Short mmCIF file of C-alpha atoms in Angstrom, two decimals:
data_model
loop_
_atom_site.label_atom_id
_atom_site.label_comp_id
_atom_site.label_asym_id
_atom_site.label_seq_id
_atom_site.Cartn_x
_atom_site.Cartn_y
_atom_site.Cartn_z
CA MET A 1 -53.83 -31.52 -34.86
CA TYR A 2 -50.19 -31.23 -33.29
CA GLU A 3 -49.20 -34.17 -30.02
CA LYS A 4 -47.08 -31.38 -28.54
CA ARG A 5 -49.16 -27.92 -28.05
CA ALA A 6 -46.60 -25.81 -26.03
CA LEU A 7 -48.30 -23.06 -23.71
CA VAL A 8 -45.08 -20.10 -23.12
CA VAL A 9 -46.34 -18.04 -20.45
CA GLY A 10 -44.67 -14.30 -20.84
CA ALA A 11 -44.36 -14.60 -24.87
CA THR A 12 -42.65 -11.31 -25.25
CA GLY A 13 -40.23 -11.32 -22.81
CA ILE A 14 -36.39 -12.10 -22.91
CA VAL A 15 -36.57 -16.27 -22.31
CA GLY A 16 -40.40 -16.25 -23.14
CA LEU A 17 -39.91 -15.00 -26.86
CA ASN A 18 -37.14 -16.93 -27.54
CA VAL A 19 -38.31 -20.34 -26.19
CA ALA A 20 -41.45 -19.73 -28.93
CA GLU A 21 -39.06 -19.32 -31.46
CA HIS A 22 -36.83 -22.05 -30.53
CA LEU A 23 -39.80 -24.69 -30.54
CA SER A 24 -41.22 -22.63 -34.04
CA ASP A 25 -37.45 -23.45 -35.40
CA LEU A 26 -37.66 -27.06 -33.75
CA GLY A 27 -40.86 -27.53 -35.85
CA GLY A 28 -43.56 -30.14 -34.15
CA TRP A 29 -45.32 -27.68 -32.21
CA GLU A 30 -48.89 -26.04 -31.25
CA ILE A 31 -48.01 -22.83 -29.78
CA HIS A 32 -49.58 -20.36 -28.04
CA GLY A 33 -48.27 -17.53 -26.33
CA LEU A 34 -49.59 -15.91 -22.75
CA SER A 35 -49.06 -11.85 -22.27
CA ARG A 36 -50.17 -9.30 -20.99
CA ARG A 37 -49.85 -7.49 -24.44
CA PRO A 38 -49.93 -9.50 -27.43
CA PRO A 39 -46.04 -9.69 -29.47
CA LEU A 40 -45.60 -7.91 -32.32
CA GLY A 41 -44.48 -10.18 -35.25
CA SER A 42 -44.70 -13.78 -34.29
CA SER A 43 -46.60 -15.14 -35.88
CA PHE A 44 -46.27 -18.07 -35.47
CA MET A 45 -47.76 -18.82 -32.22
CA THR A 46 -50.94 -17.99 -30.99
CA SER A 47 -50.76 -15.32 -28.86
CA HIS A 48 -53.38 -14.70 -26.10
CA LYS A 49 -54.23 -11.82 -24.41
CA VAL A 50 -53.82 -12.15 -19.97
CA ASP A 51 -52.92 -10.67 -17.46
CA LEU A 52 -52.61 -13.60 -14.37
CA LEU A 53 -53.15 -11.52 -10.98
CA ASP A 54 -56.57 -11.46 -12.48
CA ARG A 55 -56.96 -15.12 -11.70
CA GLU A 56 -60.79 -15.18 -12.29
CA ALA A 57 -59.95 -13.80 -15.83
CA ALA A 58 -57.02 -15.63 -16.55
CA ILE A 59 -58.06 -18.88 -15.79
CA ALA A 60 -61.50 -18.61 -17.71
CA ALA A 61 -59.31 -16.99 -21.29
CA LEU A 62 -57.82 -20.74 -20.44
CA SER A 63 -60.39 -22.76 -20.51
CA ASP A 64 -60.41 -23.15 -24.27
CA LEU A 65 -56.70 -24.79 -24.56
CA ALA A 66 -55.31 -27.71 -23.94
CA PRO A 67 -51.38 -27.39 -23.41
CA THR A 68 -48.83 -30.45 -23.78
CA HIS A 69 -46.24 -28.73 -22.21
CA ILE A 70 -46.20 -25.39 -20.42
CA TYR A 71 -42.66 -22.95 -20.37
CA TYR A 72 -43.60 -20.91 -17.87
CA CYS A 73 -41.62 -17.69 -18.40
CA THR A 74 -42.32 -14.49 -16.55
CA TRP A 75 -42.17 -13.18 -12.57
CA THR A 76 -43.77 -9.54 -11.08
CA LEU A 77 -41.86 -7.24 -9.31
CA GLY A 78 -43.68 -6.85 -5.77
CA ARG A 79 -42.56 -4.10 -2.87
CA ASN A 80 -40.70 -6.83 -1.05
CA GLU A 81 -39.75 -9.91 -0.99
CA ASP A 82 -42.83 -11.44 0.64
CA GLU A 83 -44.99 -9.27 -1.98
CA ASN A 84 -42.97 -11.36 -4.51
CA ILE A 85 -43.54 -14.83 -2.85
CA ARG A 86 -47.88 -14.06 -2.45
CA LEU A 87 -48.18 -12.36 -5.82
CA ASN A 88 -45.27 -14.88 -8.27
CA SER A 89 -46.20 -18.09 -6.53
CA GLY A 90 -50.39 -16.94 -7.42
CA MET A 91 -49.66 -16.40 -10.24
CA LEU A 92 -48.22 -19.75 -11.42
CA ARG A 93 -50.99 -21.23 -9.45
CA THR A 94 -53.19 -19.91 -11.58
CA VAL A 95 -51.84 -20.62 -14.70
CA LEU A 96 -51.80 -24.33 -13.35
CA ASP A 97 -55.29 -24.55 -11.75
CA ALA A 98 -56.25 -23.32 -15.83
CA PHE A 99 -56.22 -27.27 -16.57
CA ALA A 100 -55.58 -28.83 -12.97
CA GLY A 101 -59.43 -31.32 -14.27
CA LYS A 102 -57.59 -31.66 -17.85
CA SER A 103 -54.82 -34.34 -17.38
CA CYS A 104 -53.22 -32.32 -20.60
CA VAL A 105 -49.90 -31.35 -18.80
CA GLU A 106 -47.54 -33.70 -19.24
CA HIS A 107 -44.59 -30.98 -18.35
CA VAL A 108 -43.88 -28.22 -16.35
CA ALA A 109 -41.09 -25.95 -16.91
CA VAL A 110 -39.89 -23.20 -14.99
CA VAL A 111 -37.52 -20.20 -15.32
CA THR A 112 -35.77 -19.00 -11.70
CA GLY A 113 -31.97 -17.80 -11.50
CA THR A 114 -28.77 -17.08 -10.06
CA LYS A 115 -31.01 -15.02 -6.80
CA HIS A 116 -31.63 -18.80 -5.85
CA TYR A 117 -28.17 -18.77 -3.96
CA LEU A 118 -27.38 -14.88 -3.38
CA GLY A 119 -30.82 -13.66 -2.16
CA PRO A 120 -33.52 -11.81 -2.90
CA PHE A 121 -33.60 -7.66 -3.81
CA GLU A 122 -33.00 -7.27 -0.66
CA ASP A 123 -30.45 -9.34 1.03
CA TYR A 124 -29.09 -9.87 -1.95
CA ALA A 125 -25.50 -11.28 -2.11
CA LYS A 126 -24.98 -10.15 1.55
CA ASN A 127 -24.16 -14.42 2.12
CA THR A 128 -20.48 -15.35 1.47
CA PRO A 129 -21.83 -19.08 -0.93
CA VAL A 130 -19.20 -20.90 -2.32
CA THR A 131 -18.33 -21.20 -6.60
CA PRO A 132 -19.55 -22.39 -8.49
CA PHE A 133 -22.66 -22.72 -7.79
CA ARG A 134 -23.90 -26.21 -7.55
CA GLU A 135 -27.94 -26.97 -7.19
CA ASP A 136 -27.42 -29.68 -4.69
CA ALA A 137 -26.63 -26.75 -2.18
CA ALA A 138 -28.86 -26.25 0.26
CA ARG A 139 -30.87 -23.13 0.21
CA LEU A 140 -29.99 -19.94 2.60
CA GLU A 141 -32.41 -19.03 5.07
CA LYS A 142 -33.75 -16.17 3.58
CA MET A 143 -36.90 -15.69 2.16
CA ASN A 144 -37.19 -16.36 -1.60
CA PHE A 145 -39.79 -16.77 -4.39
CA TYR A 146 -37.61 -18.70 -5.96
CA TYR A 147 -37.66 -21.00 -3.54
CA ALA A 148 -41.89 -20.91 -3.38
CA LEU A 149 -41.80 -20.87 -7.33
CA GLU A 150 -40.21 -24.25 -7.36
CA ASP A 151 -42.58 -25.27 -4.45
CA VAL A 152 -45.77 -25.09 -6.29
CA VAL A 153 -44.21 -26.78 -8.70
CA MET A 154 -43.55 -30.01 -7.93
CA GLU A 155 -46.88 -29.61 -5.38
CA TYR A 156 -48.40 -30.32 -8.00
CA ALA A 157 -46.51 -31.95 -10.19
CA ALA A 158 -47.11 -34.96 -8.05
CA ARG A 159 -51.15 -33.66 -7.34
CA ALA A 160 -51.08 -34.36 -10.82
CA GLY A 161 -48.45 -36.93 -12.03
CA PHE A 162 -46.92 -34.33 -15.09
CA GLY A 163 -42.27 -34.01 -15.00
CA TRP A 164 -40.64 -30.67 -13.48
CA SER A 165 -38.38 -28.50 -14.38
CA VAL A 166 -36.70 -25.76 -13.13
CA HIS A 167 -34.01 -23.96 -14.80
CA ARG A 168 -31.62 -21.26 -12.68
CA SER A 169 -30.46 -19.16 -15.64
CA HIS A 170 -27.67 -16.11 -14.80
CA THR A 171 -28.00 -12.90 -16.01
CA ILE A 172 -29.86 -13.22 -19.41
CA ILE A 173 -28.46 -11.63 -22.42
CA GLY A 174 -31.54 -11.55 -25.32
CA TYR A 175 -32.97 -8.97 -27.72
CA ALA A 176 -36.29 -8.14 -25.51
CA VAL A 177 -37.89 -4.68 -25.09
CA GLY A 178 -39.60 -3.16 -21.80
CA ASN A 179 -37.94 -6.50 -19.61
CA LEU A 180 -37.62 -5.68 -15.94
CA MET A 181 -33.94 -7.56 -16.21
CA ASN A 182 -31.80 -5.83 -19.65
CA ILE A 183 -28.78 -6.50 -19.66
CA GLY A 184 -28.10 -6.49 -22.81
CA ALA A 185 -30.47 -3.27 -23.76
CA THR A 186 -29.15 -0.73 -21.15
CA LEU A 187 -26.14 -1.34 -21.73
CA ALA A 188 -26.72 -0.26 -25.44
CA ALA A 189 -28.52 2.55 -24.07
CA TYR A 190 -25.66 3.54 -22.07
CA ALA A 191 -22.91 3.05 -24.55
CA SER A 192 -25.32 4.85 -27.37
CA ILE A 193 -25.34 7.70 -24.89
CA CYS A 194 -21.88 7.99 -24.39
CA LYS A 195 -21.09 7.68 -28.18
CA GLU A 196 -23.22 10.76 -29.09
CA THR A 197 -22.36 12.64 -25.86
CA GLY A 198 -18.87 12.41 -25.57
CA ALA A 199 -18.80 10.68 -21.93
CA PRO A 200 -16.35 8.48 -20.57
CA PHE A 201 -17.93 5.31 -20.53
CA VAL A 202 -17.17 3.63 -17.62
CA PHE A 203 -17.30 0.27 -15.69
CA PRO A 204 -20.17 0.76 -13.01
CA GLY A 205 -19.19 -1.99 -10.95
CA HIS A 206 -17.53 -3.64 -8.58
CA PRO A 207 -14.03 -3.90 -7.99
CA THR A 208 -14.60 -8.25 -7.51
CA ALA A 209 -16.76 -8.26 -11.31
CA TRP A 210 -14.38 -5.68 -12.71
CA ASN A 211 -10.87 -8.11 -12.30
CA GLY A 212 -13.14 -11.10 -11.03
CA LEU A 213 -14.50 -14.79 -13.34
CA ASN A 214 -18.84 -14.60 -14.20
CA ASP A 215 -20.75 -15.94 -16.34
CA ILE A 216 -23.66 -15.12 -17.95
CA THR A 217 -27.08 -17.06 -19.78
CA ASP A 218 -27.68 -16.15 -23.58
CA ALA A 219 -31.53 -16.94 -24.12
CA ARG A 220 -31.36 -19.17 -26.66
CA LEU A 221 -28.94 -21.26 -25.05
CA LEU A 222 -31.65 -20.99 -22.82
CA ALA A 223 -34.45 -21.82 -24.00
CA ARG A 224 -32.58 -25.05 -25.67
CA GLN A 225 -32.26 -25.91 -22.24
CA ILE A 226 -35.62 -25.10 -21.51
CA VAL A 227 -37.31 -27.42 -24.37
CA TRP A 228 -34.12 -29.74 -23.68
CA ALA A 229 -35.44 -30.49 -20.59
CA SER A 230 -39.17 -30.92 -21.28
CA THR A 231 -38.33 -33.21 -23.77
CA GLU A 232 -35.44 -35.57 -22.03
CA PRO A 233 -36.99 -38.52 -19.90
CA ASN A 234 -33.56 -38.36 -17.58
CA ALA A 235 -34.09 -34.78 -17.16
CA ARG A 236 -38.11 -35.31 -15.57
CA ASN A 237 -38.02 -33.69 -12.36
CA GLU A 238 -34.41 -31.60 -12.09
CA ALA A 239 -33.86 -28.75 -11.03
CA PHE A 240 -30.75 -27.27 -14.43
CA ASN A 241 -28.23 -24.35 -13.65
CA THR A 242 -28.24 -22.77 -17.21
CA ALA A 243 -25.13 -20.64 -18.08
CA ASN A 244 -23.20 -20.39 -21.38
CA GLY A 245 -20.53 -22.76 -20.80
CA ASP A 246 -17.97 -20.32 -20.91
CA VAL A 247 -16.07 -17.78 -18.20
CA PHE A 248 -14.95 -13.76 -18.56
CA ARG A 249 -13.80 -10.88 -16.49
CA TRP A 250 -15.79 -7.45 -17.57
CA GLN A 251 -12.44 -5.94 -17.44
CA ARG A 252 -11.87 -7.43 -21.37
CA LEU A 253 -15.13 -7.78 -22.08
CA TRP A 254 -16.21 -3.85 -21.73
CA ALA A 255 -13.04 -3.46 -23.79
CA GLU A 256 -14.67 -5.75 -25.95
CA ILE A 257 -18.81 -3.53 -26.04
CA ALA A 258 -16.45 -0.39 -26.60
CA ALA A 259 -15.08 -1.94 -29.96
CA TYR A 260 -18.58 -2.70 -30.83
CA PHE A 261 -19.79 1.33 -30.44
CA ASP A 262 -16.17 2.32 -31.48
CA ILE A 263 -16.28 4.13 -28.03
CA PRO A 264 -12.63 4.28 -26.10
CA VAL A 265 -13.49 2.89 -22.63
CA GLY A 266 -13.41 5.11 -19.93
CA GLU A 267 -10.98 4.98 -16.92
CA TYR A 268 -12.15 2.71 -14.31
CA PRO A 269 -11.47 3.78 -10.61
CA GLY A 270 -11.61 1.70 -8.83
CA VAL A 271 -14.58 0.87 -6.62
CA TYR A 272 -18.21 -0.07 -7.79
CA ASN A 273 -20.43 3.22 -8.84
CA SER A 274 -23.94 3.55 -10.10
CA LEU A 275 -25.13 2.98 -13.51
CA ASP A 276 -28.63 3.91 -11.79
CA GLU A 277 -27.24 7.39 -11.07
CA ARG A 278 -25.27 7.18 -13.91
CA MET A 279 -28.41 6.82 -16.28
CA LYS A 280 -30.98 8.77 -14.42
CA ASP A 281 -31.06 12.08 -15.90
CA MET A 282 -30.07 10.57 -19.06
CA GLY A 283 -33.63 10.21 -20.63
CA PRO A 284 -33.65 13.52 -22.62
CA ILE A 285 -30.82 12.76 -24.36
CA TRP A 286 -32.62 9.61 -25.11
CA ASP A 287 -35.26 11.53 -26.70
CA GLY A 288 -32.83 13.24 -28.66
CA LEU A 289 -31.24 10.25 -29.59
CA VAL A 290 -34.22 8.43 -31.14
CA GLN A 291 -35.35 11.85 -33.13
CA LYS A 292 -31.83 12.69 -34.55
CA HIS A 293 -31.95 8.48 -36.04
CA GLY A 294 -35.67 7.60 -36.63
CA LEU A 295 -35.03 5.29 -33.70
CA GLN A 296 -37.99 3.20 -32.45
CA PRO A 297 -40.38 5.38 -29.86
CA ILE A 298 -38.73 3.31 -26.54
CA ALA A 299 -38.74 6.01 -24.00
CA LEU A 300 -35.35 5.36 -22.08
CA ASP A 301 -36.73 4.18 -18.35
CA ARG A 302 -38.70 0.98 -20.74
CA LEU A 303 -35.54 -0.18 -22.69
CA ALA A 304 -33.29 -0.05 -20.17
CA SER A 305 -32.78 -1.45 -16.34
CA PRO A 306 -29.61 -0.16 -15.17
CA TRP A 307 -30.85 -0.61 -11.26
CA HIS A 308 -30.96 -4.12 -12.34
CA THR A 309 -27.76 -4.07 -13.99
CA ASP A 310 -26.05 -2.35 -10.96
CA LEU A 311 -26.80 -6.16 -9.08
CA ASP A 312 -25.30 -7.87 -11.96
CA LEU A 313 -21.82 -5.55 -11.73
CA GLY A 314 -21.98 -5.18 -7.83
CA ARG A 315 -21.55 -7.61 -6.53
CA PRO A 316 -18.27 -8.59 -4.54
CA MET A 317 -17.36 -12.39 -5.36
CA GLU A 318 -16.90 -13.96 -8.13
CA CYS A 319 -19.86 -15.38 -9.57
CA VAL A 320 -20.55 -18.48 -11.65
CA ASN A 321 -22.03 -21.60 -12.71
CA SER A 322 -21.35 -25.86 -12.41
CA MET A 323 -23.95 -26.83 -15.05
CA ASN A 324 -22.41 -30.32 -14.79
CA LYS A 325 -25.84 -32.09 -14.14
CA SER A 326 -27.14 -30.46 -17.79
CA ARG A 327 -24.48 -31.73 -19.87
CA LYS A 328 -24.51 -35.74 -17.46
CA LEU A 329 -27.41 -35.96 -18.17
CA GLY A 330 -27.24 -34.70 -22.35
CA PHE A 331 -27.69 -30.76 -23.06
CA ASP A 332 -24.57 -29.91 -24.57
CA GLY A 333 -25.98 -26.19 -26.20
CA PHE A 334 -22.77 -23.42 -25.52
CA GLN A 335 -22.08 -20.36 -26.42
CA ASP A 336 -19.81 -18.03 -26.94
CA THR A 337 -20.47 -14.56 -24.53
CA THR A 338 -18.59 -12.35 -26.69
CA ARG A 339 -21.12 -13.55 -29.16
CA SER A 340 -24.51 -13.23 -27.48
CA PHE A 341 -23.68 -9.71 -26.81
CA VAL A 342 -22.56 -8.40 -30.26
CA ASP A 343 -26.37 -10.77 -31.64
CA VAL A 344 -28.31 -8.74 -29.73
CA PHE A 345 -26.53 -5.19 -30.45
CA ASP A 346 -27.74 -6.08 -34.40
CA ARG A 347 -30.37 -7.37 -33.28
CA LEU A 348 -31.26 -4.06 -31.70
CA ARG A 349 -30.32 -2.29 -34.63
CA ARG A 350 -31.73 -3.96 -37.04
CA GLU A 351 -35.65 -3.55 -35.05
CA ARG A 352 -34.20 0.66 -34.85
CA VAL A 353 -34.16 0.46 -30.60
CA ILE A 354 -30.83 1.99 -31.23
CA PRO A 355 -28.68 3.65 -33.64
#
């Protein structure tokens, strides 16, 4: 019997998969993965096919488990923020209610993000926050499902006595397919199509993003911080920003991405232009690339999420996060951002997702 038993909620996602892989690398963990569809090739964890929106069925499916650590790495997209709050807080309550009477849970980690500081989708980046973002910043007046998730985990922790941590990641770069917010796969698909068609590889974002400072979060570093916080007593009951630890300007990183795909950089028009608009008719071109190169038969609208990349690249302000809080408590993780993109592109090629 393992003394440490992990339940990774969202085990096929960009964060959950990396958390599960990190736990496997550490050793000494019994790992259970929860997802709507079973993961492929993840023999190191026991998979459970569960839809958290079906509360009764989900609680029944979890009844035989007794996790010591819950890593909540999932979310669902509603029609508006009110629905986002209802759906996502309800899903987290379902997971926690499944173990309410067992007294087995020692720690619950919840992944949120920088929208904590920038606001929900429908009111995104309309305020003027002071950067770098710090964890002690006051909440915005607008309702936000990230706030709801924090409130839920703190409510249950106060009642049950387990520890908690919240991880406010920035834009996440990592390997995953079918993720709603996947900048790595999105830019890889866009660059691959530009190379095939000869279309210019044009940066689609705001001039401040092109010229200003930004940071990003490697899913592997996020996984390390999540597991660290769940086992480090000094990190108990804290919220942490999570970013690679370096900063970059898209003007330079865009050229490095272009060099990886061996394509020229298109001239930046100097104004915001939507990647979602650029890619909306590229589905047939992508299907042709899949057939031509014998790639996995993944549709472009499942692989890429240009609508979310527009949010990431369209912000009219520099966007960087302070990592001082977790560093003071002993987390020393660092990740080179250019390497983050290269590693994702390499893995997408190895898995025959991109040519």
